[in-house]
Amino acid sequence: MKAIIVANWKMNPATMREAKKLFDATREASESARNVGLIVAPPAIFLRELRARYKGKRIAFAAQSTNAEAGGAFTGGISLLQAKDAGAQYVIVGHSERRAKGETSEEAGKIVVAALASGVTPILCVGELSRTHSGEHFSFVREQLQAGFAGVEPGKIVKVLIAYEPVWAIGGEKTMSPHDMHEMTIFIKKTIVGAKGEAGMNVKILYGGSTTESNAAPMLQESGVVGLLVGHVSIDAYRFSTLINSLG
Ligand code: PEP
């Protein structure tokens, strides 16, 4: 199975011109990365134009965030159908940078349900802010998962991708070991099984948090995840190309 790699550009780059340049470099890199299924999540304002200039099949597009509501008085918001119309097949839900701005787990759960109903695959992000030895991070992640999956019918569980992203590991040099991620992979599966039944064993889990060209391959090989969500390295064309080509 191909590794799922999500390139989360966040609020970068500054211009459409630079976005096209970055996208062209990403597309070129994806052509030799045969074991990778790439999902590019550019800022929404660049999405339609980037989608329109791509004729291949290797890259899919994601919105970085949407509302759950179908339309109405939500200044600044983007609906799922608008994102889909612009070319998004996926949507990142509950990213920690959105949660830090007030998006709740309950809202994330509503977006997950609305995305499934709209035919857009949700990538639900969960992850604790910090870790202590007392293991509180497990209950934190459990609550985020339970709220995120609250409205999902058991038959649709496997249509949701889960991105486990410990907030303390995002954007820096600190990353999690594949061994610790393996423990978390098992915990996430058990939690979904507990909430939704046996189908939870088959959920697809991605890891995100300071993934680089040196730690991507071991994480994929040793932790039980099926993919990676990559932030800052995805906007450095050279590093991102090295990363996806390190995956065989
Ligand atoms: C992210 O934004 O979800 C992320 C994982 O970022 P980074 O790779 O920069 O840690």
PDB file of C-alpha atoms and ligand atoms in Angstrom:
ATOM      1  CA  MET A   1       0.000   0.000   0.000  1.00  0.00           C
ATOM      2  CA  LYS A   2       1.191   3.512  -0.815  1.00  0.00           C
ATOM      3  CA  ALA A   3       2.096   5.736   2.113  1.00  0.00           C
ATOM      4  CA  ILE A   4      -0.311   8.666   2.488  1.00  0.00           C
ATOM      5  CA  ILE A   5       1.652  11.885   2.757  1.00  0.00           C
ATOM      6  CA  VAL A   6      -0.231  15.093   3.499  1.00  0.00           C
ATOM      7  CA  ALA A   7       1.617  18.333   2.725  1.00  0.00           C
ATOM      8  CA  ASN A   8       0.094  20.977   4.997  1.00  0.00           C
ATOM      9  CA  TRP A   9       1.371  24.304   3.662  1.00  0.00           C
ATOM     10  CA  LYS A  10      -0.408  26.191   6.448  1.00  0.00           C
ATOM     11  CA  MET A  11      -0.596  29.947   5.641  1.00  0.00           C
ATOM     12  CA  ASN A  12       2.215  29.779   3.070  1.00  0.00           C
ATOM     13  CA  PRO A  13       3.462  30.927   0.604  1.00  0.00           C
ATOM     14  CA  ALA A  14       2.684  34.615   0.217  1.00  0.00           C
ATOM     15  CA  THR A  15       1.706  34.738  -3.466  1.00  0.00           C
ATOM     16  CA  MET A  16       0.015  32.615  -6.122  1.00  0.00           C
ATOM     17  CA  ARG A  17       3.218  32.813  -8.135  1.00  0.00           C
ATOM     18  CA  GLU A  18       5.201  31.200  -5.320  1.00  0.00           C
ATOM     19  CA  ALA A  19       2.421  28.671  -4.715  1.00  0.00           C
ATOM     20  CA  LYS A  20       2.638  27.557  -8.351  1.00  0.00           C
ATOM     21  CA  LYS A  21       6.407  27.251  -8.088  1.00  0.00           C
ATOM     22  CA  LEU A  22       6.151  25.170  -4.917  1.00  0.00           C
ATOM     23  CA  PHE A  23       3.406  23.044  -6.420  1.00  0.00           C
ATOM     24  CA  ASP A  24       5.398  22.407  -9.603  1.00  0.00           C
ATOM     25  CA  ALA A  25       8.392  21.275  -7.555  1.00  0.00           C
ATOM     26  CA  THR A  26       6.128  19.062  -5.421  1.00  0.00           C
ATOM     27  CA  ARG A  27       4.546  17.544  -8.515  1.00  0.00           C
ATOM     28  CA  GLU A  28       7.937  16.814 -10.019  1.00  0.00           C
ATOM     29  CA  ALA A  29       9.071  15.131  -6.811  1.00  0.00           C
ATOM     30  CA  SER A  30       5.883  13.069  -6.675  1.00  0.00           C
ATOM     31  CA  GLU A  31       6.586  11.608 -10.097  1.00  0.00           C
ATOM     32  CA  SER A  32       9.559   9.608  -8.827  1.00  0.00           C
ATOM     33  CA  ALA A  33       8.038   8.816  -5.414  1.00  0.00           C
ATOM     34  CA  ARG A  34       6.122   5.763  -6.574  1.00  0.00           C
ATOM     35  CA  ASN A  35       5.235   4.483  -3.121  1.00  0.00           C
ATOM     36  CA  VAL A  36       3.572   7.693  -2.063  1.00  0.00           C
ATOM     37  CA  GLY A  37       0.009   8.913  -2.410  1.00  0.00           C
ATOM     38  CA  LEU A  38       0.338  12.653  -1.999  1.00  0.00           C
ATOM     39  CA  ILE A  39      -2.303  15.029  -0.657  1.00  0.00           C
ATOM     40  CA  VAL A  40      -1.470  18.721  -0.937  1.00  0.00           C
ATOM     41  CA  ALA A  41      -3.275  21.115   1.415  1.00  0.00           C
ATOM     42  CA  PRO A  42      -2.564  24.650   0.187  1.00  0.00           C
ATOM     43  CA  PRO A  43      -4.242  27.775   1.544  1.00  0.00           C
ATOM     44  CA  ALA A  44      -7.845  27.728   0.300  1.00  0.00           C
ATOM     45  CA  ILE A  45      -7.295  30.818  -1.827  1.00  0.00           C
ATOM     46  CA  PHE A  46      -4.793  28.920  -3.998  1.00  0.00           C
ATOM     47  CA  LEU A  47      -6.695  25.650  -4.178  1.00  0.00           C
ATOM     48  CA  ARG A  48      -8.807  26.054  -7.316  1.00  0.00           C
ATOM     49  CA  GLU A  49      -5.995  27.357  -9.483  1.00  0.00           C
ATOM     50  CA  LEU A  50      -3.521  24.705  -8.388  1.00  0.00           C
ATOM     51  CA  ARG A  51      -6.123  22.000  -8.945  1.00  0.00           C
ATOM     52  CA  ALA A  52      -6.844  23.358 -12.416  1.00  0.00           C
ATOM     53  CA  ARG A  53      -3.197  23.242 -13.488  1.00  0.00           C
ATOM     54  CA  TYR A  54      -2.752  19.612 -12.376  1.00  0.00           C
ATOM     55  CA  LYS A  55      -3.701  16.927 -14.869  1.00  0.00           C
ATOM     56  CA  GLY A  56      -2.132  13.898 -13.178  1.00  0.00           C
ATOM     57  CA  LYS A  57      -3.537  11.322 -10.789  1.00  0.00           C
ATOM     58  CA  ARG A  58      -0.835  11.075  -8.149  1.00  0.00           C
ATOM     59  CA  ILE A  59      -1.753  14.147  -6.178  1.00  0.00           C
ATOM     60  CA  ALA A  60      -5.042  14.843  -4.420  1.00  0.00           C
ATOM     61  CA  PHE A  61      -5.946  18.117  -2.749  1.00  0.00           C
ATOM     62  CA  ALA A  62      -7.160  18.989   0.727  1.00  0.00           C
ATOM     63  CA  ALA A  63      -8.691  22.025   2.368  1.00  0.00           C
ATOM     64  CA  GLN A  64      -6.898  22.985   5.577  1.00  0.00           C
ATOM     65  CA  SER A  65     -10.142  23.747   7.390  1.00  0.00           C
ATOM     66  CA  THR A  66     -13.845  24.172   6.684  1.00  0.00           C
ATOM     67  CA  ASN A  67     -17.051  24.901   8.532  1.00  0.00           C
ATOM     68  CA  ALA A  68     -19.598  22.178   9.200  1.00  0.00           C
ATOM     69  CA  GLU A  69     -22.477  24.385   8.065  1.00  0.00           C
ATOM     70  CA  ALA A  70     -23.583  24.257   4.444  1.00  0.00           C
ATOM     71  CA  GLY A  71     -23.822  28.026   4.048  1.00  0.00           C
ATOM     72  CA  GLY A  72     -25.053  31.217   5.653  1.00  0.00           C
ATOM     73  CA  ALA A  73     -23.781  34.008   7.855  1.00  0.00           C
ATOM     74  CA  PHE A  74     -20.262  32.761   8.681  1.00  0.00           C
ATOM     75  CA  THR A  75     -17.938  35.577   7.635  1.00  0.00           C
ATOM     76  CA  GLY A  76     -14.556  34.214   6.617  1.00  0.00           C
ATOM     77  CA  GLY A  77     -15.777  30.631   6.653  1.00  0.00           C
ATOM     78  CA  ILE A  78     -15.534  28.047   3.896  1.00  0.00           C
ATOM     79  CA  SER A  79     -18.116  25.309   3.443  1.00  0.00           C
ATOM     80  CA  LEU A  80     -17.341  21.741   2.509  1.00  0.00           C
ATOM     81  CA  LEU A  81     -19.167  22.058  -0.789  1.00  0.00           C
ATOM     82  CA  GLN A  82     -17.152  25.182  -1.640  1.00  0.00           C
ATOM     83  CA  ALA A  83     -13.923  23.350  -0.828  1.00  0.00           C
ATOM     84  CA  LYS A  84     -15.060  20.367  -2.894  1.00  0.00           C
ATOM     85  CA  ASP A  85     -16.046  22.609  -5.792  1.00  0.00           C
ATOM     86  CA  ALA A  86     -12.544  24.129  -5.693  1.00  0.00           C
ATOM     87  CA  GLY A  87     -11.014  20.653  -5.957  1.00  0.00           C
ATOM     88  CA  ALA A  88     -10.616  19.338  -2.416  1.00  0.00           C
ATOM     89  CA  GLN A  89     -11.170  15.616  -1.918  1.00  0.00           C
ATOM     90  CA  TYR A  90      -9.948  15.797   1.675  1.00  0.00           C
ATOM     91  CA  VAL A  91     -10.304  18.218   4.549  1.00  0.00           C
ATOM     92  CA  ILE A  92      -8.084  18.617   7.603  1.00  0.00           C
ATOM     93  CA  VAL A  93     -10.323  18.778  10.673  1.00  0.00           C
ATOM     94  CA  GLY A  94      -9.438  19.970  14.165  1.00  0.00           C
ATOM     95  CA  HIS A  95      -5.813  20.854  13.468  1.00  0.00           C
ATOM     96  CA  SER A  96      -4.189  22.013  16.704  1.00  0.00           C
ATOM     97  CA  GLU A  97      -3.626  25.472  15.196  1.00  0.00           C
ATOM     98  CA  ARG A  98      -7.418  25.735  14.645  1.00  0.00           C
ATOM     99  CA  ARG A  99      -8.142  24.318  18.098  1.00  0.00           C
ATOM    100  CA  ALA A 100      -5.808  26.970  19.567  1.00  0.00           C
ATOM    101  CA  LYS A 101      -8.094  29.561  17.936  1.00  0.00           C
ATOM    102  CA  GLY A 102     -11.139  28.075  19.616  1.00  0.00           C
ATOM    103  CA  GLU A 103     -12.314  25.176  17.438  1.00  0.00           C
ATOM    104  CA  THR A 104     -13.692  22.569  19.824  1.00  0.00           C
ATOM    105  CA  SER A 105     -13.733  18.791  19.629  1.00  0.00           C
ATOM    106  CA  GLU A 106     -17.521  18.924  19.253  1.00  0.00           C
ATOM    107  CA  GLU A 107     -17.182  21.247  16.238  1.00  0.00           C
ATOM    108  CA  ALA A 108     -14.568  18.934  14.798  1.00  0.00           C
ATOM    109  CA  GLY A 109     -17.039  16.062  15.211  1.00  0.00           C
ATOM    110  CA  LYS A 110     -19.691  18.001  13.279  1.00  0.00           C
ATOM    111  CA  ILE A 111     -17.249  18.764  10.463  1.00  0.00           C
ATOM    112  CA  VAL A 112     -16.314  15.075  10.261  1.00  0.00           C
ATOM    113  CA  VAL A 113     -19.987  14.114   9.836  1.00  0.00           C
ATOM    114  CA  ALA A 114     -20.628  16.914   7.325  1.00  0.00           C
ATOM    115  CA  ALA A 115     -17.497  15.990   5.339  1.00  0.00           C
ATOM    116  CA  LEU A 116     -18.577  12.352   5.058  1.00  0.00           C
ATOM    117  CA  ALA A 117     -22.032  13.478   3.929  1.00  0.00           C
ATOM    118  CA  SER A 118     -20.441  15.764   1.303  1.00  0.00           C
ATOM    119  CA  GLY A 119     -18.130  13.087  -0.074  1.00  0.00           C
ATOM    120  CA  VAL A 120     -14.985  14.764   1.264  1.00  0.00           C
ATOM    121  CA  THR A 121     -12.613  12.584   3.304  1.00  0.00           C
ATOM    122  CA  PRO A 122     -11.960  14.054   6.755  1.00  0.00           C
ATOM    123  CA  ILE A 123      -8.452  13.952   8.225  1.00  0.00           C
ATOM    124  CA  LEU A 124      -9.217  14.307  11.926  1.00  0.00           C
ATOM    125  CA  CYS A 125      -6.278  15.689  13.921  1.00  0.00           C
ATOM    126  CA  VAL A 126      -5.889  14.752  17.568  1.00  0.00           C
ATOM    127  CA  GLY A 127      -3.011  15.096  20.001  1.00  0.00           C
ATOM    128  CA  GLU A 128      -2.129  16.266  23.457  1.00  0.00           C
ATOM    129  CA  LEU A 129      -0.546  19.639  24.229  1.00  0.00           C
ATOM    130  CA  SER A 130       2.172  18.229  26.454  1.00  0.00           C
ATOM    131  CA  ARG A 131       3.261  15.014  28.138  1.00  0.00           C
ATOM    132  CA  THR A 132       3.947  14.079  31.720  1.00  0.00           C
ATOM    133  CA  HIS A 133       4.780  10.705  33.188  1.00  0.00           C
ATOM    134  CA  SER A 134       1.264  10.300  34.574  1.00  0.00           C
ATOM    135  CA  GLY A 135      -0.159   9.276  31.183  1.00  0.00           C
ATOM    136  CA  GLU A 136      -2.839  12.001  31.064  1.00  0.00           C
ATOM    137  CA  HIS A 137      -2.229  12.348  27.352  1.00  0.00           C
ATOM    138  CA  PHE A 138      -4.130   9.120  26.784  1.00  0.00           C
ATOM    139  CA  SER A 139      -7.357  10.442  28.288  1.00  0.00           C
ATOM    140  CA  PHE A 140      -6.896  13.743  26.404  1.00  0.00           C
ATOM    141  CA  VAL A 141      -6.603  11.919  23.088  1.00  0.00           C
ATOM    142  CA  ARG A 142      -9.458   9.562  23.999  1.00  0.00           C
ATOM    143  CA  GLU A 143     -11.805  12.508  24.559  1.00  0.00           C
ATOM    144  CA  GLN A 144     -10.809  14.133  21.258  1.00  0.00           C
ATOM    145  CA  LEU A 145     -11.385  10.852  19.423  1.00  0.00           C
ATOM    146  CA  GLN A 146     -14.732  10.182  21.088  1.00  0.00           C
ATOM    147  CA  ALA A 147     -15.995  13.681  20.212  1.00  0.00           C
ATOM    148  CA  GLY A 148     -14.531  13.532  16.713  1.00  0.00           C
ATOM    149  CA  PHE A 149     -16.234  10.200  15.981  1.00  0.00           C
ATOM    150  CA  ALA A 150     -19.421  10.824  17.979  1.00  0.00           C
ATOM    151  CA  GLY A 151     -21.680  11.167  14.945  1.00  0.00           C
ATOM    152  CA  VAL A 152     -19.912   8.704  12.635  1.00  0.00           C
ATOM    153  CA  GLU A 153     -21.865   5.555  11.800  1.00  0.00           C
ATOM    154  CA  PRO A 154     -19.844   2.379  12.443  1.00  0.00           C
ATOM    155  CA  GLY A 155     -19.911   1.579   8.706  1.00  0.00           C
ATOM    156  CA  LYS A 156     -18.145   4.855   7.891  1.00  0.00           C
ATOM    157  CA  ILE A 157     -15.345   4.704  10.453  1.00  0.00           C
ATOM    158  CA  VAL A 158     -12.726   3.590   7.972  1.00  0.00           C
ATOM    159  CA  LYS A 159     -13.527   6.576   5.754  1.00  0.00           C
ATOM    160  CA  VAL A 160     -12.041   8.910   8.356  1.00  0.00           C
ATOM    161  CA  LEU A 161      -8.268   9.338   8.458  1.00  0.00           C
ATOM    162  CA  ILE A 162      -6.865  10.057  11.901  1.00  0.00           C
ATOM    163  CA  ALA A 163      -3.774  12.252  12.164  1.00  0.00           C
ATOM    164  CA  TYR A 164      -2.177  11.902  15.565  1.00  0.00           C
ATOM    165  CA  GLU A 165      -0.184  15.084  16.073  1.00  0.00           C
ATOM    166  CA  PRO A 166       1.220  15.692  19.549  1.00  0.00           C
ATOM    167  CA  VAL A 167       1.240  19.480  19.781  1.00  0.00           C
ATOM    168  CA  TRP A 168       4.597  19.519  21.575  1.00  0.00           C
ATOM    169  CA  ALA A 169       6.150  17.929  18.497  1.00  0.00           C
ATOM    170  CA  ILE A 170       4.700  20.284  15.861  1.00  0.00           C
ATOM    171  CA  GLY A 171       6.870  22.800  14.070  1.00  0.00           C
ATOM    172  CA  GLY A 172      10.186  22.140  15.772  1.00  0.00           C
ATOM    173  CA  GLU A 173      12.982  19.694  16.079  1.00  0.00           C
ATOM    174  CA  LYS A 174      11.285  17.500  18.665  1.00  0.00           C
ATOM    175  CA  THR A 175       9.653  14.415  17.274  1.00  0.00           C
ATOM    176  CA  MET A 176       8.159  11.292  18.673  1.00  0.00           C
ATOM    177  CA  SER A 177       9.930   7.945  18.484  1.00  0.00           C
ATOM    178  CA  PRO A 178       8.362   5.250  16.296  1.00  0.00           C
ATOM    179  CA  HIS A 179       8.188   3.122  19.443  1.00  0.00           C
ATOM    180  CA  ASP A 180       6.047   5.676  21.276  1.00  0.00           C
ATOM    181  CA  MET A 181       3.940   6.162  18.170  1.00  0.00           C
ATOM    182  CA  HIS A 182       3.376   2.424  18.000  1.00  0.00           C
ATOM    183  CA  GLU A 183       1.956   2.530  21.511  1.00  0.00           C
ATOM    184  CA  MET A 184      -0.319   5.415  20.456  1.00  0.00           C
ATOM    185  CA  THR A 185      -1.429   3.583  17.295  1.00  0.00           C
ATOM    186  CA  ILE A 186      -2.630   0.682  19.436  1.00  0.00           C
ATOM    187  CA  PHE A 187      -4.318   3.061  21.875  1.00  0.00           C
ATOM    188  CA  ILE A 188      -6.169   4.892  19.088  1.00  0.00           C
ATOM    189  CA  LYS A 189      -7.415   1.638  17.563  1.00  0.00           C
ATOM    190  CA  LYS A 190      -8.567   0.345  20.968  1.00  0.00           C
ATOM    191  CA  THR A 191     -10.376   3.625  21.624  1.00  0.00           C
ATOM    192  CA  ILE A 192     -12.255   3.502  18.327  1.00  0.00           C
ATOM    193  CA  VAL A 193     -13.077  -0.185  18.849  1.00  0.00           C
ATOM    194  CA  GLY A 194     -14.416   0.704  22.317  1.00  0.00           C
ATOM    195  CA  ALA A 195     -16.556   3.512  20.934  1.00  0.00           C
ATOM    196  CA  LYS A 196     -17.687   2.053  17.622  1.00  0.00           C
ATOM    197  CA  GLY A 197     -16.978  -1.660  17.518  1.00  0.00           C
ATOM    198  CA  GLU A 198     -14.578  -4.006  15.745  1.00  0.00           C
ATOM    199  CA  ALA A 199     -14.304  -1.906  12.552  1.00  0.00           C
ATOM    200  CA  GLY A 200     -12.156   0.431  14.643  1.00  0.00           C
ATOM    201  CA  MET A 201      -9.260  -2.032  14.217  1.00  0.00           C
ATOM    202  CA  ASN A 202      -9.042  -0.932  10.582  1.00  0.00           C
ATOM    203  CA  VAL A 203      -8.822   2.840  11.040  1.00  0.00           C
ATOM    204  CA  LYS A 204      -6.022   4.500   9.124  1.00  0.00           C
ATOM    205  CA  ILE A 205      -3.675   6.502  11.294  1.00  0.00           C
ATOM    206  CA  LEU A 206      -1.141   9.122  10.213  1.00  0.00           C
ATOM    207  CA  TYR A 207       1.581  10.700  12.336  1.00  0.00           C
ATOM    208  CA  GLY A 208       2.360  14.431  12.288  1.00  0.00           C
ATOM    209  CA  GLY A 209       4.926  16.471  14.169  1.00  0.00           C
ATOM    210  CA  SER A 210       8.349  17.595  12.921  1.00  0.00           C
ATOM    211  CA  THR A 211       8.533  14.925  10.270  1.00  0.00           C
ATOM    212  CA  THR A 212      11.697  15.331   8.226  1.00  0.00           C
ATOM    213  CA  GLU A 213      13.615  13.602   5.475  1.00  0.00           C
ATOM    214  CA  SER A 214      15.543  11.662   8.166  1.00  0.00           C
ATOM    215  CA  ASN A 215      12.745  10.414  10.405  1.00  0.00           C
ATOM    216  CA  ALA A 216       9.913   9.794   7.913  1.00  0.00           C
ATOM    217  CA  ALA A 217      10.927   6.310   6.749  1.00  0.00           C
ATOM    218  CA  PRO A 218      11.529   4.791  10.210  1.00  0.00           C
ATOM    219  CA  MET A 219       8.243   6.247  11.452  1.00  0.00           C
ATOM    220  CA  LEU A 220       6.358   4.623   8.602  1.00  0.00           C
ATOM    221  CA  GLN A 221       8.157   1.304   8.945  1.00  0.00           C
ATOM    222  CA  GLU A 222       8.037   0.881  12.710  1.00  0.00           C
ATOM    223  CA  SER A 223       4.981   2.574  14.199  1.00  0.00           C
ATOM    224  CA  GLY A 224       1.953   1.056  12.480  1.00  0.00           C
ATOM    225  CA  VAL A 225       0.902   4.313  10.812  1.00  0.00           C
ATOM    226  CA  VAL A 226      -0.066   4.384   7.142  1.00  0.00           C
ATOM    227  CA  GLY A 227       1.040   7.925   6.472  1.00  0.00           C
ATOM    228  CA  LEU A 228       2.415  11.232   7.646  1.00  0.00           C
ATOM    229  CA  LEU A 229       1.165  14.784   7.874  1.00  0.00           C
ATOM    230  CA  VAL A 230       4.052  17.104   7.089  1.00  0.00           C
ATOM    231  CA  GLY A 231       4.039  20.807   7.930  1.00  0.00           C
ATOM    232  CA  HIS A 232       7.088  23.054   7.625  1.00  0.00           C
ATOM    233  CA  VAL A 233       9.188  20.638   5.558  1.00  0.00           C
ATOM    234  CA  SER A 234       6.429  20.528   2.897  1.00  0.00           C
ATOM    235  CA  ILE A 235       7.056  24.160   1.934  1.00  0.00           C
ATOM    236  CA  ASP A 236      10.761  23.526   1.349  1.00  0.00           C
ATOM    237  CA  ALA A 237      10.699  21.938  -2.102  1.00  0.00           C
ATOM    238  CA  TYR A 238      14.142  20.350  -1.819  1.00  0.00           C
ATOM    239  CA  ARG A 239      13.603  18.851   1.632  1.00  0.00           C
ATOM    240  CA  PHE A 240      10.108  17.658   0.798  1.00  0.00           C
ATOM    241  CA  SER A 241      11.326  15.988  -2.367  1.00  0.00           C
ATOM    242  CA  THR A 242      14.067  14.227  -0.370  1.00  0.00           C
ATOM    243  CA  LEU A 243      11.464  13.181   2.197  1.00  0.00           C
ATOM    244  CA  ILE A 244       9.015  11.594  -0.211  1.00  0.00           C
ATOM    245  CA  ASN A 245      11.772   9.972  -2.218  1.00  0.00           C
ATOM    246  CA  SER A 246      13.210   8.429   0.966  1.00  0.00           C
ATOM    247  CA  LEU A 247      10.069   6.317   1.180  1.00  0.00           C
ATOM    248  CA  GLY A 248      11.128   3.937  -1.583  1.00  0.00           C
TER     249      GLY A 248
HETATM  250  C1  PEP B   1       1.354  20.141  11.066  1.00  0.00           C
HETATM  251  O1  PEP B   1       1.207  21.301  10.768  1.00  0.00           O
HETATM  252  O2  PEP B   1       0.361  19.427  11.170  1.00  0.00           O
HETATM  253  C2  PEP B   1       2.697  19.608  11.301  1.00  0.00           C
HETATM  254  C3  PEP B   1       2.844  18.335  11.535  1.00  0.00           C
HETATM  255  O3  PEP B   1       3.703  20.511  11.224  1.00  0.00           O
HETATM  256  P1  PEP B   1       5.295  20.220  11.297  1.00  0.00           P
HETATM  257  O4  PEP B   1       5.587  19.099  10.339  1.00  0.00           O
HETATM  258  O5  PEP B   1       5.895  21.510  10.904  1.00  0.00           O
HETATM  259  O6  PEP B   1       5.597  19.825  12.704  1.00  0.00           O
END
